[in-house]
Structure formats: C-alpha cells, structure tokens
PDB file of C-alpha atoms in Angstrom:
ATOM      1  CA  MET Y   1       0.000   0.000   0.000  1.00 46.00           C
ATOM      2  CA  LYS Y   2       2.863   2.387   0.832  1.00 42.00           C
ATOM      3  CA  TRP Y   3       4.453   1.658  -2.536  1.00 45.00           C
ATOM      4  CA  PHE Y   4       1.156   2.306  -4.337  1.00 43.00           C
ATOM      5  CA  SER Y   5       0.668   5.623  -2.522  1.00 40.00           C
ATOM      6  CA  SER Y   6       4.162   6.748  -3.445  1.00 43.00           C
ATOM      7  CA  LEU Y   7       3.570   5.733  -7.035  1.00 45.00           C
ATOM      8  CA  PHE Y   8       0.257   7.603  -7.154  1.00 44.00           C
ATOM      9  CA  VAL Y   9       1.876  10.778  -5.865  1.00 37.00           C
ATOM     10  CA  THR Y  10       4.614  10.486  -8.468  1.00 45.00           C
ATOM     11  CA  VAL Y  11       2.111  10.034 -11.296  1.00 45.00           C
ATOM     12  CA  LEU Y  12      -0.116  12.801 -10.028  1.00 42.00           C
ATOM     13  CA  SER Y  13       2.780  15.215  -9.752  1.00 40.00           C
ATOM     14  CA  MET Y  14       3.791  14.489 -13.324  1.00 44.00           C
ATOM     15  CA  CYS Y  15       0.302  15.469 -14.477  1.00 45.00           C
ATOM     16  CA  CYS Y  16       0.963  18.938 -13.136  1.00 39.00           C
ATOM     17  CA  VAL Y  17       4.103  19.479 -15.184  1.00 42.00           C
ATOM     18  CA  SER Y  18       3.505  22.197 -17.715  1.00 44.00           C
ATOM     19  CA  VAL Y  19       5.079  20.261 -20.556  1.00 48.00           C
ATOM     20  CA  TYR Y  20       2.171  17.817 -20.377  1.00 52.00           C
ATOM     21  CA  ALA Y  21      -0.547  20.422 -19.983  1.00 47.00           C
ATOM     22  CA  ASP Y  22      -1.343  20.197 -23.658  1.00 52.00           C
ATOM     23  CA  ASP Y  23      -4.659  20.140 -25.516  1.00 51.00           C
ATOM     24  CA  GLY Y  24      -3.453  17.052 -27.320  1.00 73.00           C
ATOM     25  CA  LEU Y  25      -3.990  14.963 -24.182  1.00 82.00           C
ATOM     26  CA  ASN Y  26      -7.722  14.685 -24.758  1.00 88.00           C
ATOM     27  CA  PHE Y  27      -7.778  10.910 -24.496  1.00 90.00           C
ATOM     28  CA  PRO Y  28      -7.478   8.441 -21.601  1.00 91.00           C
ATOM     29  CA  HIS Y  29      -3.845   8.187 -20.611  1.00 93.00           C
ATOM     30  CA  VAL Y  30      -1.431   7.455 -17.803  1.00 93.00           C
ATOM     31  CA  ILE Y  31       1.838   9.242 -17.062  1.00 94.00           C
ATOM     32  CA  THR Y  32       4.660   7.429 -15.318  1.00 95.00           C
ATOM     33  CA  THR Y  33       8.213   8.209 -14.353  1.00 95.00           C
ATOM     34  CA  GLY Y  34      10.630   5.313 -14.458  1.00 96.00           C
ATOM     35  CA  TYR Y  35      13.744   5.199 -12.317  1.00 95.00           C
ATOM     36  CA  GLY Y  36      16.767   3.002 -12.882  1.00 95.00           C
ATOM     37  CA  GLU Y  37      20.125   2.583 -11.245  1.00 95.00           C
ATOM     38  CA  VAL Y  38      23.141   0.323 -11.572  1.00 95.00           C
ATOM     39  CA  SER Y  39      26.270  -0.014  -9.476  1.00 93.00           C
ATOM     40  CA  ALA Y  40      29.786  -0.100 -10.834  1.00 92.00           C
ATOM     41  CA  LYS Y  41      33.203  -0.495  -9.283  1.00 91.00           C
ATOM     42  CA  PRO Y  42      35.329   2.582 -10.087  1.00 92.00           C
ATOM     43  CA  ASP Y  43      38.498   1.913 -12.041  1.00 92.00           C
ATOM     44  CA  MET Y  44      39.830   5.457 -12.525  1.00 93.00           C
ATOM     45  CA  ALA Y  45      39.753   8.848 -10.824  1.00 93.00           C
ATOM     46  CA  THR Y  46      40.467  12.528 -11.128  1.00 94.00           C
ATOM     47  CA  PHE Y  47      41.835  14.727  -8.385  1.00 94.00           C
ATOM     48  CA  SER Y  48      42.612  18.375  -7.891  1.00 95.00           C
ATOM     49  CA  VAL Y  49      45.339  19.659  -5.585  1.00 96.00           C
ATOM     50  CA  LYS Y  50      46.535  23.146  -4.781  1.00 96.00           C
ATOM     51  CA  VAL Y  51      49.591  24.847  -3.361  1.00 96.00           C
ATOM     52  CA  VAL Y  52      49.020  28.041  -1.413  1.00 96.00           C
ATOM     53  CA  GLU Y  53      51.859  30.196  -0.075  1.00 95.00           C
ATOM     54  CA  THR Y  54      51.992  33.586   1.631  1.00 95.00           C
ATOM     55  CA  THR Y  55      55.256  35.552   1.601  1.00 95.00           C
ATOM     56  CA  LEU Y  56      56.408  39.149   1.995  1.00 94.00           C
ATOM     57  CA  THR Y  57      56.638  39.915  -1.717  1.00 95.00           C
ATOM     58  CA  ALA Y  58      54.659  38.904  -4.790  1.00 95.00           C
ATOM     59  CA  GLU Y  59      57.835  37.648  -6.455  1.00 96.00           C
ATOM     60  CA  GLN Y  60      58.627  35.336  -3.540  1.00 96.00           C
ATOM     61  CA  ALA Y  61      55.062  34.013  -3.470  1.00 95.00           C
ATOM     62  CA  LYS Y  62      55.140  33.310  -7.201  1.00 96.00           C
ATOM     63  CA  GLN Y  63      58.520  31.588  -7.033  1.00 96.00           C
ATOM     64  CA  SER Y  64      57.438  29.470  -4.094  1.00 96.00           C
ATOM     65  CA  VAL Y  65      54.280  28.047  -5.702  1.00 96.00           C
ATOM     66  CA  ASP Y  66      55.950  27.655  -9.104  1.00 96.00           C
ATOM     67  CA  ASP Y  67      58.728  25.582  -7.528  1.00 97.00           C
ATOM     68  CA  VAL Y  68      56.211  23.266  -5.857  1.00 97.00           C
ATOM     69  CA  VAL Y  69      54.077  22.837  -8.973  1.00 97.00           C
ATOM     70  CA  ASN Y  70      57.086  22.226 -11.204  1.00 96.00           C
ATOM     71  CA  SER Y  71      58.411  19.639  -8.766  1.00 96.00           C
ATOM     72  CA  PHE Y  72      55.073  17.801  -8.708  1.00 97.00           C
ATOM     73  CA  LEU Y  73      54.697  17.913 -12.501  1.00 96.00           C
ATOM     74  CA  LYS Y  74      58.197  16.528 -12.965  1.00 96.00           C
ATOM     75  CA  SER Y  75      57.544  13.681 -10.522  1.00 96.00           C
ATOM     76  CA  LEU Y  76      54.396  12.759 -12.439  1.00 95.00           C
ATOM     77  CA  GLU Y  77      56.167  12.834 -15.780  1.00 94.00           C
ATOM     78  CA  ASP Y  78      59.062  10.776 -14.371  1.00 94.00           C
ATOM     79  CA  ILE Y  79      56.724   7.849 -13.661  1.00 93.00           C
ATOM     80  CA  GLY Y  80      55.164   8.043 -17.110  1.00 91.00           C
ATOM     81  CA  ILE Y  81      51.986  10.066 -16.588  1.00 93.00           C
ATOM     82  CA  SER Y  82      50.891  11.453 -19.953  1.00 93.00           C
ATOM     83  CA  LYS Y  83      50.834  15.248 -20.199  1.00 92.00           C
ATOM     84  CA  SER Y  84      47.321  14.948 -21.598  1.00 94.00           C
ATOM     85  CA  ASN Y  85      46.217  13.702 -18.167  1.00 96.00           C
ATOM     86  CA  ILE Y  86      47.752  16.656 -16.307  1.00 96.00           C
ATOM     87  CA  SER Y  87      46.653  20.262 -16.280  1.00 95.00           C
ATOM     88  CA  SER Y  88      47.839  23.153 -14.123  1.00 93.00           C
ATOM     89  CA  SER Y  89      46.107  26.481 -13.603  1.00 89.00           C
ATOM     90  CA  ASN Y  90      47.540  29.934 -14.006  1.00 90.00           C
ATOM     91  CA  LEU Y  91      49.111  31.665 -11.047  1.00 93.00           C
ATOM     92  CA  TYR Y  92      46.777  33.620  -8.767  1.00 94.00           C
ATOM     93  CA  ILE Y  93      48.240  36.318  -6.486  1.00 96.00           C
ATOM     94  CA  SER Y  94      46.413  38.573  -4.046  1.00 96.00           C
ATOM     95  CA  PRO Y  95      47.717  41.087  -1.487  1.00 95.00           C
ATOM     96  CA  GLN Y  96      47.081  40.298   2.167  1.00 94.00           C
ATOM     97  CA  TYR Y  97      46.210  43.055   4.623  1.00 93.00           C
ATOM     98  CA  HIS Y  98      46.022  43.416   8.377  1.00 89.00           C
ATOM     99  CA  TYR Y  99      43.092  45.483   9.616  1.00 89.00           C
ATOM    100  CA  PRO Y 100      43.785  46.975  13.061  1.00 86.00           C
ATOM    101  CA  LYS Y 101      40.950  48.234  15.243  1.00 84.00           C
ATOM    102  CA  SER Y 102      42.106  51.758  14.577  1.00 82.00           C
ATOM    103  CA  GLY Y 103      44.054  53.279  11.736  1.00 80.00           C
ATOM    104  CA  SER Y 104      44.419  52.224   8.137  1.00 87.00           C
ATOM    105  CA  SER Y 105      45.004  48.720   6.794  1.00 89.00           C
ATOM    106  CA  GLU Y 106      48.536  47.397   6.550  1.00 90.00           C
ATOM    107  CA  LEU Y 107      49.971  45.289   3.737  1.00 92.00           C
ATOM    108  CA  VAL Y 108      51.487  42.191   5.320  1.00 93.00           C
ATOM    109  CA  GLY Y 109      52.327  40.061   2.302  1.00 95.00           C
ATOM    110  CA  TYR Y 110      51.084  38.324  -0.810  1.00 96.00           C
ATOM    111  CA  ARG Y 111      49.170  35.080  -1.166  1.00 96.00           C
ATOM    112  CA  ALA Y 112      49.812  32.964  -4.266  1.00 97.00           C
ATOM    113  CA  SER Y 113      48.156  29.753  -5.380  1.00 97.00           C
ATOM    114  CA  ARG Y 114      48.137  27.298  -8.274  1.00 97.00           C
ATOM    115  CA  THR Y 115      46.024  24.203  -8.904  1.00 97.00           C
ATOM    116  CA  VAL Y 116      46.967  20.939 -10.591  1.00 97.00           C
ATOM    117  CA  ASP Y 117      44.362  18.501 -11.959  1.00 97.00           C
ATOM    118  CA  VAL Y 118      45.321  14.885 -12.637  1.00 97.00           C
ATOM    119  CA  VAL Y 119      43.486  12.027 -14.344  1.00 96.00           C
ATOM    120  CA  VAL Y 120      44.354   8.681 -12.763  1.00 95.00           C
ATOM    121  CA  ILE Y 121      43.918   5.858 -15.269  1.00 94.00           C
ATOM    122  CA  GLU Y 122      44.804   3.140 -12.737  1.00 92.00           C
ATOM    123  CA  LEU Y 123      42.801   3.653  -9.558  1.00 90.00           C
ATOM    124  CA  ALA Y 124      45.237   1.555  -7.504  1.00 90.00           C
ATOM    125  CA  LYS Y 125      47.848   4.296  -7.982  1.00 92.00           C
ATOM    126  CA  LEU Y 126      45.695   7.141  -6.664  1.00 92.00           C
ATOM    127  CA  ASN Y 127      47.212   7.169  -3.176  1.00 92.00           C
ATOM    128  CA  GLN Y 128      50.699   7.045  -4.676  1.00 93.00           C
ATOM    129  CA  TYR Y 129      50.009  10.185  -6.722  1.00 95.00           C
ATOM    130  CA  LEU Y 130      48.541  11.992  -3.713  1.00 94.00           C
ATOM    131  CA  ASP Y 131      51.605  11.107  -1.642  1.00 95.00           C
ATOM    132  CA  MET Y 132      53.816  12.480  -4.405  1.00 96.00           C
ATOM    133  CA  ALA Y 133      51.844  15.709  -4.364  1.00 96.00           C
ATOM    134  CA  LEU Y 134      52.306  16.167  -0.622  1.00 95.00           C
ATOM    135  CA  LYS Y 135      56.018  15.344  -0.799  1.00 95.00           C
ATOM    136  CA  SER Y 136      56.410  17.957  -3.530  1.00 96.00           C
ATOM    137  CA  GLY Y 137      54.977  20.634  -1.242  1.00 95.00           C
ATOM    138  CA  ILE Y 138      51.326  20.603  -2.278  1.00 95.00           C
ATOM    139  CA  ASN Y 139      49.382  21.639   0.817  1.00 92.00           C
ATOM    140  CA  GLN Y 140      45.734  21.340  -0.188  1.00 93.00           C
ATOM    141  CA  VAL Y 141      43.629  18.546  -1.730  1.00 93.00           C
ATOM    142  CA  ASP Y 142      40.530  20.137  -3.221  1.00 90.00           C
ATOM    143  CA  ASN Y 143      38.690  17.255  -4.813  1.00 89.00           C
ATOM    144  CA  ILE Y 144      38.872  13.523  -5.511  1.00 91.00           C
ATOM    145  CA  GLN Y 145      36.329  12.004  -7.877  1.00 91.00           C
ATOM    146  CA  LEU Y 146      36.137   8.290  -8.595  1.00 91.00           C
ATOM    147  CA  LYS Y 147      34.920   7.266 -12.053  1.00 91.00           C
ATOM    148  CA  VAL Y 148      34.348   4.317 -14.339  1.00 92.00           C
ATOM    149  CA  SER Y 149      36.055   4.221 -17.710  1.00 91.00           C
ATOM    150  CA  GLU Y 150      32.945   2.760 -19.391  1.00 92.00           C
ATOM    151  CA  GLN Y 151      30.542   5.415 -18.131  1.00 90.00           C
ATOM    152  CA  LYS Y 152      28.298   5.272 -21.216  1.00 92.00           C
ATOM    153  CA  LYS Y 153      27.785   1.516 -20.863  1.00 95.00           C
ATOM    154  CA  TYR Y 154      26.547   1.830 -17.295  1.00 94.00           C
ATOM    155  CA  GLN Y 155      24.440   4.869 -18.148  1.00 93.00           C
ATOM    156  CA  GLN Y 156      22.705   2.833 -20.857  1.00 94.00           C
ATOM    157  CA  LYS Y 157      22.021   0.044 -18.351  1.00 96.00           C
ATOM    158  CA  ALA Y 158      20.481   2.560 -15.974  1.00 95.00           C
ATOM    159  CA  ARG Y 159      18.356   3.930 -18.824  1.00 94.00           C
ATOM    160  CA  LEU Y 160      17.076   0.446 -19.717  1.00 96.00           C
ATOM    161  CA  ALA Y 161      16.178  -0.122 -16.069  1.00 97.00           C
ATOM    162  CA  ALA Y 162      14.294   3.190 -16.017  1.00 95.00           C
ATOM    163  CA  ILE Y 163      12.371   2.233 -19.165  1.00 96.00           C
ATOM    164  CA  LYS Y 164      11.380  -1.107 -17.655  1.00 97.00           C
ATOM    165  CA  ASP Y 165      10.326   0.601 -14.422  1.00 97.00           C
ATOM    166  CA  ALA Y 166       8.150   3.120 -16.280  1.00 96.00           C
ATOM    167  CA  LYS Y 167       6.428   0.362 -18.231  1.00 96.00           C
ATOM    168  CA  ASN Y 168       5.826  -1.805 -15.151  1.00 96.00           C
ATOM    169  CA  LYS Y 169       4.272   1.137 -13.291  1.00 96.00           C
ATOM    170  CA  ALA Y 170       2.016   1.920 -16.243  1.00 95.00           C
ATOM    171  CA  ILE Y 171       0.844  -1.706 -16.466  1.00 95.00           C
ATOM    172  CA  PHE Y 172       0.181  -1.801 -12.718  1.00 95.00           C
ATOM    173  CA  LEU Y 173      -1.901   1.389 -12.799  1.00 93.00           C
ATOM    174  CA  ALA Y 174      -3.858   0.377 -15.901  1.00 93.00           C
ATOM    175  CA  GLU Y 175      -4.741  -3.002 -14.448  1.00 92.00           C
ATOM    176  CA  GLY Y 176      -5.632  -1.417 -11.128  1.00 92.00           C
ATOM    177  CA  PHE Y 177      -8.277   0.706 -12.842  1.00 92.00           C
ATOM    178  CA  GLU Y 178      -9.400  -2.182 -15.076  1.00 92.00           C
ATOM    179  CA  LYS Y 179      -7.944  -0.641 -18.205  1.00 92.00           C
ATOM    180  CA  GLN Y 180      -5.598  -1.914 -20.856  1.00 92.00           C
ATOM    181  CA  LEU Y 181      -2.313  -0.237 -21.623  1.00 93.00           C
ATOM    182  CA  GLY Y 182      -2.194   1.175 -25.122  1.00 92.00           C
ATOM    183  CA  ASP Y 183       0.600   2.600 -27.241  1.00 94.00           C
ATOM    184  CA  VAL Y 184       3.249   4.984 -26.016  1.00 93.00           C
ATOM    185  CA  TRP Y 185       2.196   8.528 -26.856  1.00 93.00           C
ATOM    186  CA  LEU Y 186       5.199  10.479 -25.571  1.00 93.00           C
ATOM    187  CA  ILE Y 187       8.663   9.724 -24.198  1.00 92.00           C
ATOM    188  CA  ASN Y 188      10.562  12.459 -22.416  1.00 90.00           C
ATOM    189  CA  ASP Y 189      14.217  11.788 -21.672  1.00 82.00           C
ATOM    190  CA  ASP Y 190      15.249  15.432 -21.805  1.00 78.00           C
ATOM    191  CA  ARG Y 191      17.071  15.297 -18.510  1.00 72.00           C
ATOM    192  CA  VAL Y 192      20.698  15.673 -17.604  1.00 69.00           C
ATOM    193  CA  PRO Y 193      21.737  12.360 -16.008  1.00 66.00           C
ATOM    194  CA  PRO Y 194      22.664  12.881 -12.354  1.00 66.00           C
ATOM    195  CA  LEU Y 195      26.301  12.497 -11.418  1.00 68.00           C
ATOM    196  CA  PRO Y 196      27.291   9.051 -10.159  1.00 72.00           C
ATOM    197  CA  VAL Y 197      27.024   8.746  -6.388  1.00 70.00           C
ATOM    198  CA  LEU Y 198      29.945   7.280  -4.488  1.00 66.00           C
ATOM    199  CA  THR Y 199      29.177   4.835  -1.702  1.00 61.00           C
ATOM    200  CA  ARG Y 200      31.657   3.176   0.639  1.00 53.00           C
ATOM    201  CA  SER Y 201      31.183   0.367   3.099  1.00 43.00           C
ATOM    202  CA  MET Y 202      31.321   1.331   6.751  1.00 35.00           C
ATOM    203  CA  MET Y 203      33.087  -1.958   7.524  1.00 35.00           C
ATOM    204  CA  MET Y 204      36.712  -1.439   6.583  1.00 34.00           C
ATOM    205  CA  ASP Y 205      39.671  -3.309   7.910  1.00 38.00           C
ATOM    206  CA  THR Y 206      43.127  -1.819   8.280  1.00 33.00           C
ATOM    207  CA  GLU Y 207      44.408  -3.222   5.020  1.00 42.00           C
ATOM    208  CA  GLN Y 208      41.487  -1.825   3.046  1.00 43.00           C
ATOM    209  CA  SER Y 209      41.880   1.568   4.672  1.00 40.00           C
ATOM    210  CA  SER Y 210      45.536   1.732   3.710  1.00 39.00           C
ATOM    211  CA  ASN Y 211      44.867   0.691   0.125  1.00 53.00           C
ATOM    212  CA  GLY Y 212      41.941   3.083  -0.118  1.00 58.00           C
ATOM    213  CA  TYR Y 213      38.820   2.969  -2.275  1.00 66.00           C
ATOM    214  CA  GLN Y 214      38.878  -0.855  -2.585  1.00 60.00           C
ATOM    215  CA  ASP Y 215      35.385  -1.055  -1.101  1.00 68.00           C
ATOM    216  CA  SER Y 216      33.947   1.823  -3.100  1.00 82.00           C
ATOM    217  CA  LYS Y 217      31.240   1.649  -5.707  1.00 87.00           C
ATOM    218  CA  LEU Y 218      29.419   4.156  -7.871  1.00 89.00           C
ATOM    219  CA  ILE Y 219      25.644   4.301  -8.189  1.00 92.00           C
ATOM    220  CA  ILE Y 220      24.641   5.503 -11.659  1.00 93.00           C
ATOM    221  CA  ARG Y 221      21.030   6.645 -11.977  1.00 93.00           C
ATOM    222  CA  ASP Y 222      18.650   7.663 -14.730  1.00 93.00           C
ATOM    223  CA  GLN Y 223      14.964   8.431 -15.138  1.00 94.00           C
ATOM    224  CA  ILE Y 224      12.471   8.768 -17.959  1.00 94.00           C
ATOM    225  CA  ASP Y 225       8.894  10.114 -18.286  1.00 95.00           C
ATOM    226  CA  VAL Y 226       6.401   8.252 -20.450  1.00 96.00           C
ATOM    227  CA  ILE Y 227       2.777   8.859 -21.444  1.00 95.00           C
ATOM    228  CA  TYR Y 228       0.765   5.785 -22.424  1.00 95.00           C
ATOM    229  CA  LYS Y 229      -2.663   5.739 -23.988  1.00 93.00           C
ATOM    230  CA  LEU Y 230      -5.296   3.681 -22.197  1.00 93.00           C
ATOM    231  CA  LYS Y 231      -7.776   1.404 -23.908  1.00 89.00           C
TER     232      LYS Y 231
END
C-alpha cells in the first residue's frame, strides 16, 4: 500500500508538469516516471590539488608556488603520466592586509596559489600520486572524484532499467483501474543524467583503509517520463 501511494503521488505530480498540460492529451492516458540505477566499481579517478603560499613579496610568493608545482609535474612525468592527463592552472596572487581596530590597513604580504588537476587511469595508484603531491609541497587537496572508464555503458544500463520501471508502473496502474495499456504517446528523456554517487562500506579493515577505495562503488542513476494511452 505504501508503494502504491508513493507511485500515485509520483504520477499525479507528473500530471501537473507544464510540458504535459497540452490540448493534445484529450484521451485516456497514464503518465509514469521510471527510475533506474546500476552499481559499478570505479576503475579510474580525477583529483585536484593546490599549493598556497603567503610571503612578503609577490615575487617570492610566485617563485614558491611555481617551484612546488614544477616539482610535482616533474615527478608525475618521471613515472610516465601522460601530459594529456595533467593540467595546471595559471598563477593567482592577491595582497594580504592586516586590519587593526584603529588606523588604516597594513599590507602584510602576498598570497599565491596554483592548482593541478590529474586524471588517474589506474585507480590503484591514486594514493601514490597523492603522496607524491604532498612530498612535492602541495598543501591542499581540493577534490577527488572516482569514475568508471565505461561510463556510457553503465548509463545505458540505468536507462534500460528506467524504461522497464516506467512500463511496469504503467501496467500496474492500468490493471488497477481495469484498463488496458495502449501505445506509447510520448517519451521524455530530456534530462541531464545525475552524477554518479559514491558509496563506501562502513566496515573497513586496516588493510582496506591503507589501500583506499577498494570497497567503493558508484551508483549511476537515470529516469524517464512516459505517457501511455489507455484502452
């Protein structure tokens, strides 16, 4: 009963969507939204790291972050990372001021930063690359995103699951109201697929924690709206 109520609310809400408020829907019909998801074990990743330094002069700040970035880039190239999988941002410098309770602000130095983005083809080497970044002087990890190399394949599987779900809901509703499901009148898949969601097991032993990401999986979702005619 709880499932049916949830389904009814979903269908009812779809009826209120303006895209379906069309004079052409002057025949018995049912609107359903199908949801599908598949899980996949990530096999690659991207990460973004940053070096931030504050020194007395802009020149010193620039030299400091450039030295760190160049050291990290060289270490990546030395182990065979393709340049196409590495990108570094332009230098960003901003003056830093001290604001006393009274009197004017005082220039105390310059803050410089640069970001490096890396594509990790072999997920097992992710921790190694992060360690190299820290040893080079990188002092901030901004983002780590796990991915699957065959993203399109899993997205298609999620789409097929969403199609099947939409059809099953339509059949259930039609039969519930003693109707027969007719032809599909409209299919709306004009949605941006949501980003894969990373899940990790809460039960991790020491070895897994040290290796990192061995227990991770990505949930890839999709949804589709369908209007069926009723007989």
